[in-house]
Coordinates of C-alpha atoms and ligand atoms in Angstrom, one line a residue:
X4 CA 0.0 0.0 0.0
X5 CA 1.4 3.4 -0.9
X6 CA 0.9 6.6 1.2
X7 CA 1.0 10.1 -0.1
X8 CA 3.0 12.5 2.1
X9 CA 1.2 15.9 1.9
X10 CA 3.5 17.5 4.4
X11 CA 0.6 18.2 6.7
X12 CA 0.0 16.3 10.0
X13 CA -3.3 16.5 12.0
X14 CA -1.5 18.7 14.5
X15 CA -0.7 21.2 11.7
X16 CA -4.4 21.4 10.7
X17 CA -5.4 22.1 14.4
X18 CA -2.8 24.8 14.7
X19 CA -3.8 26.4 11.4
X20 CA -7.5 26.5 12.4
X21 CA -6.6 27.9 15.9
X22 CA -4.5 30.6 14.3
X23 CA -7.5 31.5 12.0
X24 CA -9.8 31.7 15.0
X25 CA -7.4 33.9 16.9
X26 CA -7.0 36.2 13.9
X27 CA -10.8 36.5 13.8
X28 CA -11.0 37.3 17.5
X29 CA -8.3 40.0 17.1
X30 CA -10.4 41.6 14.2
X31 CA -13.5 41.5 16.4
X32 CA -11.7 43.1 19.3
X33 CA -10.3 45.8 17.1
X34 CA -13.8 46.5 15.8
X35 CA -15.1 46.7 19.4
X36 CA -12.3 49.1 20.4
X37 CA -13.2 51.3 17.4
X38 CA -16.9 51.3 18.4
X39 CA -16.0 52.2 22.0
X40 CA -13.6 55.0 20.8
X41 CA -16.4 56.4 18.5
X42 CA -18.8 56.3 21.4
X43 CA -16.3 58.1 23.7
X44 CA -15.7 60.7 21.0
X45 CA -19.5 61.4 20.4
X46 CA -20.3 61.4 24.2
X47 CA -17.5 63.8 25.0
X48 CA -18.5 66.1 22.1
X49 CA -22.1 66.1 23.2
X50 CA -21.2 66.9 26.9
X51 CA -18.7 69.6 25.9
X52 CA -21.2 72.2 24.6
X53 CA -23.5 72.4 27.6
X54 CA -20.6 72.3 30.0
X55 CA -18.9 75.1 28.2
X56 CA -22.1 77.1 28.3
X57 CA -22.5 76.5 32.1
X58 CA -18.9 77.6 32.6
X59 CA -19.7 80.9 30.7
X60 CA -22.8 81.4 32.8
X61 CA -20.8 80.9 36.0
X62 CA -18.3 83.6 34.9
X63 CA -21.2 85.9 34.1
X64 CA -22.7 85.3 37.5
X65 CA -19.3 86.1 39.2
X66 CA -19.1 89.4 37.3
X67 CA -22.7 90.3 38.1
X68 CA -22.3 89.5 41.8
X69 CA -19.1 91.6 41.9
X70 CA -21.0 94.5 40.2
X71 CA -24.0 94.3 42.5
X72 CA -21.7 94.0 45.6
X73 CA -23.3 90.6 46.5
X74 CA -20.0 89.1 47.8
X75 CA -21.6 86.4 49.9
X76 CA -22.5 84.4 46.8
X77 CA -19.1 84.6 45.2
X78 CA -17.3 81.7 47.0
X79 CA -20.2 79.3 46.0
X80 CA -20.1 80.3 42.4
X81 CA -16.3 80.1 42.4
X82 CA -16.5 76.5 43.7
X83 CA -19.0 75.7 41.0
X84 CA -16.7 77.3 38.4
X85 CA -13.8 75.2 39.7
X86 CA -15.8 72.0 39.4
X87 CA -16.8 72.9 35.9
X88 CA -13.1 73.5 35.1
X89 CA -12.4 69.9 36.2
X90 CA -15.2 68.5 33.9
X91 CA -13.9 70.6 31.0
X92 CA -10.4 69.2 31.6
X93 CA -11.7 65.6 31.7
X94 CA -13.7 66.1 28.4
X95 CA -10.6 67.5 26.7
X96 CA -8.6 64.4 27.9
X97 CA -11.3 62.0 26.6
X98 CA -11.4 63.8 23.2
X99 CA -7.6 63.7 23.0
X100 CA -7.6 60.0 23.8
X101 CA -10.1 59.3 21.0
X102 CA -8.0 61.4 18.6
X103 CA -4.9 59.3 19.5
X104 CA -6.8 56.1 18.9
X105 CA -8.0 57.2 15.5
X106 CA -4.5 58.7 14.8
X107 CA -6.1 62.1 14.1
X108 CA -4.2 64.1 16.7
X109 CA -1.9 66.4 14.8
X110 CA 1.0 68.4 16.1
X111 CA 1.8 71.5 14.2
X112 CA 5.6 71.7 14.3
X113 CA 7.2 75.1 14.6
X114 CA 10.3 76.6 16.2
X115 CA 9.4 76.8 19.9
X116 CA 11.2 78.8 22.6
X117 CA 10.6 76.3 25.4
X118 CA 12.0 78.6 28.1
X119 CA 9.2 81.0 27.3
X120 CA 6.6 78.1 27.6
X121 CA 8.0 77.0 30.9
X122 CA 7.9 80.6 32.2
X123 CA 4.3 81.1 31.1
X124 CA 3.2 77.8 32.8
X125 CA 5.1 78.9 35.9
X126 CA 3.3 82.3 36.0
X127 CA -0.1 80.6 35.5
X128 CA 0.4 78.1 38.4
X129 CA 1.7 80.8 40.8
X130 CA -1.5 82.9 40.1
X131 CA -3.8 79.9 40.3
X132 CA -2.3 78.3 43.5
X133 CA -0.9 81.0 45.7
X134 CA -0.8 78.6 48.7
X135 CA 1.9 76.5 47.0
X136 CA 5.6 77.5 47.0
X137 CA 6.5 77.1 43.3
X138 CA 10.0 78.0 42.1
X139 CA 11.4 77.9 38.6
X140 CA 15.0 77.8 37.2
X141 CA 15.6 78.3 33.5
X142 CA 18.6 77.3 31.4
X143 CA 20.4 80.4 30.1
X144 CA 19.5 81.7 26.7
X145 CA 16.6 80.7 24.5
X146 CA 17.3 77.3 23.1
X147 CA 14.8 76.4 20.3
X148 CA 13.2 73.0 19.8
X149 CA 10.9 71.8 17.0
X150 CA 7.4 71.3 18.3
X151 CA 3.8 72.2 18.8
X152 CA 3.9 74.9 21.5
X153 CA 0.4 74.4 22.8
X154 CA 0.8 70.6 23.1
X155 CA 4.2 71.0 24.8
X156 CA 2.6 73.4 27.3
X157 CA -0.1 70.9 27.8
X158 CA 2.5 68.4 28.9
X159 CA 4.2 70.9 31.3
X160 CA 0.8 72.0 32.7
X161 CA -0.1 68.3 33.2
X162 CA 3.1 67.6 35.2
X163 CA 2.5 70.8 37.3
X164 CA -1.2 70.0 38.0
X165 CA -0.3 66.5 39.0
X166 CA 2.4 67.8 41.3
X167 CA -0.2 70.0 43.0
X168 CA -2.8 67.3 43.1
X169 CA -0.5 64.6 44.6
X170 CA 1.3 66.9 47.1
X171 CA -1.6 67.9 49.4
X172 CA 0.6 68.4 52.5
X173 CA 4.1 69.4 51.2
X174 CA 3.4 72.2 48.9
X175 CA 6.9 72.8 47.5
X176 CA 7.2 72.4 43.8
X177 CA 10.1 73.1 41.4
X178 CA 10.1 73.6 37.7
X179 CA 13.4 73.4 35.9
X180 CA 14.7 73.6 32.3
X181 CA 18.2 72.6 31.3
X182 CA 20.2 71.6 28.3
X183 CA 22.0 68.3 28.6
X184 CA 23.9 66.7 25.6
X185 CA 22.0 68.9 23.1
X186 CA 18.6 67.8 24.7
X187 CA 16.3 70.4 26.2
X188 CA 14.9 68.8 29.4
X189 CA 12.0 70.1 31.4
X190 CA 11.6 68.6 35.0
X191 CA 8.8 69.2 37.5
X192 CA 9.6 68.1 41.0
X193 CA 7.2 67.7 43.9
X194 CA 7.7 66.6 47.5
X195 CA 4.4 64.8 47.6
X196 CA 3.2 61.2 47.9
X197 CA 5.6 59.6 45.5
X198 CA 4.9 56.4 43.4
X199 CA 5.9 52.8 44.4
X200 CA 8.7 51.6 42.2
X201 CA 6.7 48.6 40.8
X202 CA 3.9 51.0 39.7
X203 CA 6.1 53.5 37.9
X204 CA 6.3 51.7 34.6
X205 CA 2.5 51.7 34.3
X206 CA 1.6 55.3 35.0
X207 CA 1.9 56.3 31.3
X208 CA -0.7 53.7 30.3
X209 CA -4.2 54.6 29.3
X210 CA -6.6 54.8 32.3
X211 CA -4.0 53.7 34.8
X212 CA -4.2 55.1 38.3
X213 CA -2.2 53.9 41.3
X214 CA -4.5 51.7 43.4
X215 CA -4.0 53.6 46.6
X216 CA -6.6 55.4 48.8
X217 CA -4.7 58.7 48.6
X218 CA -4.9 58.6 44.8
X219 CA -8.4 57.1 44.3
X220 CA -10.1 59.7 46.5
X221 CA -8.7 62.5 44.2
X222 CA -10.5 63.2 40.9
X223 CA -8.9 61.9 37.6
X224 CA -9.3 59.5 34.7
X225 CA -5.8 58.2 34.5
X226 CA -5.4 59.8 31.0
X227 CA -3.2 62.8 31.6
X228 CA 0.2 61.1 31.5
X229 CA -0.9 58.8 28.7
X230 CA -1.7 61.9 26.6
X231 CA 1.7 63.5 27.7
X232 CA 3.6 60.4 26.6
X233 CA 1.8 60.3 23.2
X234 CA 2.5 64.0 22.6
X235 CA 6.2 63.5 23.4
X236 CA 6.3 60.4 21.2
X237 CA 5.0 62.5 18.3
X238 CA 7.9 64.9 19.0
X239 CA 10.4 62.0 18.9
X240 CA 11.4 62.9 22.5
X241 CA 11.7 61.0 25.8
X242 CA 9.6 61.2 28.9
X243 CA 10.0 59.6 32.3
X244 CA 9.7 59.8 36.1
X245 CA 11.9 59.4 39.1
X246 CA 10.0 58.9 42.3
X247 CA 10.2 57.6 45.9
X248 CA 7.3 56.9 48.1
X249 CA 6.9 59.5 50.8
X250 CA 9.6 61.7 49.3
X251 CA 8.1 62.9 46.0
X252 CA 8.4 62.7 42.2
X253 CA 10.2 64.3 39.4
X254 CA 8.5 64.1 36.0
X255 CA 10.5 65.1 33.0
X256 CA 10.6 65.1 29.2
X257 CA 13.4 66.0 26.8
X258 CA 13.6 67.0 23.1
X259 CA 16.5 67.6 20.8
X260 CA 17.7 71.3 20.7
X261 CA 17.7 72.7 17.2
X262 CA 21.2 73.7 16.0
X263 CA 21.7 77.5 16.1
X264 CA 21.8 78.5 12.4
X265 CA 23.5 81.8 13.3
X266 CA 26.7 80.1 14.5
Ligands
ADP7 P1 -4.9 61.1 36.9 O1 -4.1 62.2 37.6 O2 -6.1 61.7 36.2 O3 -5.2 59.9 37.7 P2 -2.5 60.8 35.2 O4 -2.4 60.0 33.9 O5 -2.1 62.2 35.1 O6 -4.0 60.6 35.6 O7 -1.6 60.1 36.3 C1 -1.7 58.6 36.4 C2 -1.4 58.2 37.8 O8 0.0 58.5 38.1 C3 -2.1 59.0 38.9 O9 -3.4 58.4 39.1 C4 -1.3 58.8 40.1 O10 -1.5 57.6 40.7 C5 0.2 58.9 39.5 N1 0.8 60.2 39.5 C6 0.9 61.1 38.5 N2 1.5 62.2 38.9 C7 1.9 62.0 40.2 C8 2.7 62.8 41.1 N3 3.2 64.0 40.8 N4 2.8 62.2 42.4 C9 2.3 61.0 42.7 N5 1.6 60.2 41.8 C10 1.4 60.7 40.6

């Protein structure tokens, strides 16, 4: 009796059909992620308009009360306005995340004087949080990087806002810019809660928040650092954190300095 050797054994057929099944599952999962992202995008857009209108009304109320001398209502409206700011911020994060998923977040690259951006973020945080002791050191000169100024300021603001949020008792924060090996580096250091070593590699992931009571009771979606890391990736830069529990954290990013064409 002669046998024909086809080169396929029963195990190969099983493996082949399992691979096809897995490929099908991956396709279905991708489709589900797409539907979720679309939902996120539509929901965030729908909520954005009424919240923006509410924010405008709260500003009008504040002005009206100030004009009429009705100071007793001002703190309540200010609190309302502060909460609305948080919602506006969360909606912006959700929209950015949806844009990253659909690869439609664009960075408009220009020459950026990052010292100027760091200074402006510093002035803003000092005005918004007078109870914090915020200092700033700038590298000499005005090194230029190639980037999207607004997006880079978004990263600096995010680092600063996190430093404030996660340092409820020790309110000393430092912002520093320096040039190291032709890289412009921005670092925001706080003396707050710190992050356990084993959790540090996860904090740039989408929706990740450290599972600690001190973090969970604070507002947040776990999207800010994910967005920062995506922005820095788009700039071909590096981003990272050094942190110790109970001592504080230093968040940093670095980008190549553009060569000075006048030299
Ligand atoms: P969110 O602040 O909305 O939770 P982020 O993506 O900005 O989201 O941060 C992710 C997590 O990283 C936070 O939930 C927190 O656990 C941790 N984290 C970020 N910044 C700091 C900081 N300066 N100090 C301590 N923990 C921080």
